CSV table of C-alpha atoms in Angstrom, one decimal:
chain,number,residue,atom,x,y,z
S,965,MET,CA,85.5,108.6,94.8
S,966,ASP,CA,82.8,111.2,95.6
S,967,ALA,CA,84.3,114.2,97.4
S,968,HIS,CA,81.2,114.6,99.5
S,969,LYS,CA,81.5,111.1,100.8
S,970,VAL,CA,85.1,111.6,101.6
S,971,ASP,CA,84.5,114.8,103.5
S,972,MET,CA,81.7,113.2,105.5
S,973,PHE,CA,84.0,110.3,106.4
S,974,ILE,CA,86.7,112.8,107.6
S,975,LEU,CA,84.2,114.8,109.6
S,976,ALA,CA,82.9,111.7,111.3
S,977,ASN,CA,86.3,110.2,112.0
S,978,ASN,CA,88.7,113.1,112.4
S,979,LYS,CA,89.2,112.5,116.2
S,980,TYR,CA,90.7,109.1,115.4
S,981,PHE,CA,93.7,110.6,113.5
S,982,GLU,CA,96.4,113.2,114.0
S,983,GLU,CA,95.3,116.5,112.6
S,984,HIS,CA,98.4,116.9,110.3
S,985,ASN,CA,97.4,113.6,108.6
S,986,LEU,CA,93.9,114.6,107.6
S,987,LEU,CA,94.8,116.3,104.3
S,988,ALA,CA,96.8,113.3,103.2
S,989,ILE,CA,94.0,111.0,104.2
S,990,ARG,CA,91.5,113.0,102.2
S,991,GLU,CA,93.7,112.9,99.1
S,992,GLN,CA,94.1,109.1,99.5
S,993,LEU,CA,90.4,108.6,100.0
S,994,LEU,CA,89.6,110.6,96.9
S,995,LYS,CA,91.7,108.1,94.9
S,996,LEU,CA,90.2,105.1,96.6
S,997,ASP,CA,88.4,102.4,94.5
S,998,GLU,CA,84.7,102.2,95.2
S,999,SER,CA,85.0,98.5,96.1
S,1000,LYS,CA,87.2,99.3,99.1
S,1001,TRP,CA,84.8,102.0,100.4
S,1002,SER,CA,82.5,99.5,102.1
S,1003,LEU,CA,85.4,97.8,103.8
S,1004,LEU,CA,86.5,101.2,105.1
S,1005,GLN,CA,83.1,102.0,106.4
S,1006,MET,CA,83.0,98.8,108.4
S,1007,GLN,CA,86.3,99.6,110.3
S,1008,GLN,CA,86.3,100.3,114.0
S,1009,PHE,CA,89.0,102.7,115.0
S,1010,HIS,CA,90.4,103.1,118.5
S,1011,ASP,CA,89.0,106.1,120.4
S,1012,PRO,CA,92.0,108.1,121.9
S,1013,ILE,CA,89.8,109.5,124.7
S,1014,ILE,CA,88.7,106.0,125.7
S,1015,SER,CA,92.3,104.8,125.6
S,1016,LEU,CA,93.3,107.7,127.9
S,1017,ILE,CA,90.4,106.9,130.4
S,1018,VAL,CA,91.4,103.2,130.4
S,1019,SER,CA,95.0,104.2,130.9
S,1020,ILE,CA,94.1,106.3,133.9
S,1021,LEU,CA,91.8,103.7,135.5
S,1022,ALA,CA,93.6,100.4,134.6
S,1023,GLY,CA,97.0,101.3,133.2
S,1024,SER,CA,98.8,99.6,136.0
S,1025,ILE,CA,97.8,96.2,134.6
S,1026,GLY,CA,98.4,97.0,131.0
S,1027,ILE,CA,94.9,97.0,129.7
S,1028,ASP,CA,95.4,100.3,127.9
S,1029,ARG,CA,98.2,98.7,125.8
S,1030,PHE,CA,96.1,95.6,125.1
S,1031,LEU,CA,93.3,97.9,124.0
S,1032,VAL,CA,95.4,99.6,121.3
S,1033,GLY,CA,96.9,96.3,120.1
S,1034,ASP,CA,100.4,96.4,121.8
S,1035,ILE,CA,100.2,92.9,123.3
S,1036,GLY,CA,103.9,92.6,124.1
S,1037,LEU,CA,103.9,96.0,125.9
S,1038,GLY,CA,100.7,95.1,127.7
S,1039,VAL,CA,102.2,91.9,129.0
S,1040,ALA,CA,105.4,93.7,130.1
S,1041,LYS,CA,103.3,96.4,131.8
S,1042,LEU,CA,101.2,93.7,133.5
S,1043,LEU,CA,104.3,91.8,134.8
S,1044,THR,CA,106.0,95.0,136.1
S,1045,CYS,CA,102.9,96.6,137.6
S,1046,GLY,CA,103.1,99.4,135.2
S,1047,GLY,CA,106.9,99.8,135.4
S,1048,LEU,CA,106.6,100.4,139.2
S,1049,GLY,CA,104.3,103.3,138.5
S,1050,ILE,CA,106.6,105.2,136.2
S,1051,TRP,CA,105.3,103.7,133.0
S,1052,ILE,CA,101.7,104.4,134.0
S,1053,ILE,CA,102.4,108.1,134.2
S,1054,VAL,CA,104.3,108.1,130.9
S,1055,ASP,CA,101.5,106.4,129.2
S,1056,TRP,CA,99.0,109.0,130.3
S,1057,PHE,CA,100.8,111.4,128.0
S,1058,LEU,CA,101.5,108.9,125.2
S,1059,ILE,CA,98.5,106.6,124.8
S,1060,MET,CA,96.3,109.0,122.8
S,1061,GLY,CA,99.1,109.4,120.2
S,1062,VAL,CA,99.6,105.6,120.1
S,1063,ALA,CA,95.9,105.1,119.5
S,1064,ARG,CA,95.9,107.6,116.6
S,1065,GLN,CA,99.0,106.0,115.2
S,1066,LYS,CA,97.5,102.5,115.3
S,1067,ASN,CA,94.4,103.9,113.5
S,1068,MET,CA,96.5,105.4,110.8
S,1069,GLU,CA,98.3,102.1,110.3
S,1070,LYS,CA,94.9,100.3,110.0
S,1071,LEU,CA,93.7,102.9,107.5
S,1072,GLN,CA,96.9,102.5,105.5
S,1073,ARG,CA,96.4,98.7,105.3
S,1074,ILE,CA,93.0,99.3,103.9
S,1075,LEU,CA,94.1,101.9,101.3
S,1076,TYR,CA,97.0,99.8,100.0
């Protein structure tokens, strides 16, 4: 894979991943087959900032967890009204990391 293409991908998408994973992502992308590159370019990653905003505004009904793909936790949060308010506050601190982790899992499925 072309190093310039990989670097441009990382520059455009670095906010979607944990900073300590970026070097490993770069190395994996350099080894990526050209046929998978178009599939990678079409992927939509979860924006951690949007996840945080949704968590602040509608976290009590679990929409933030539905947004990142945690359907079971979203239903549990919906049924308990955000864990009686405690779970809502905890998610304000966790949801950005969860979104980045889900993005990393999605990237790993494409790469392997």
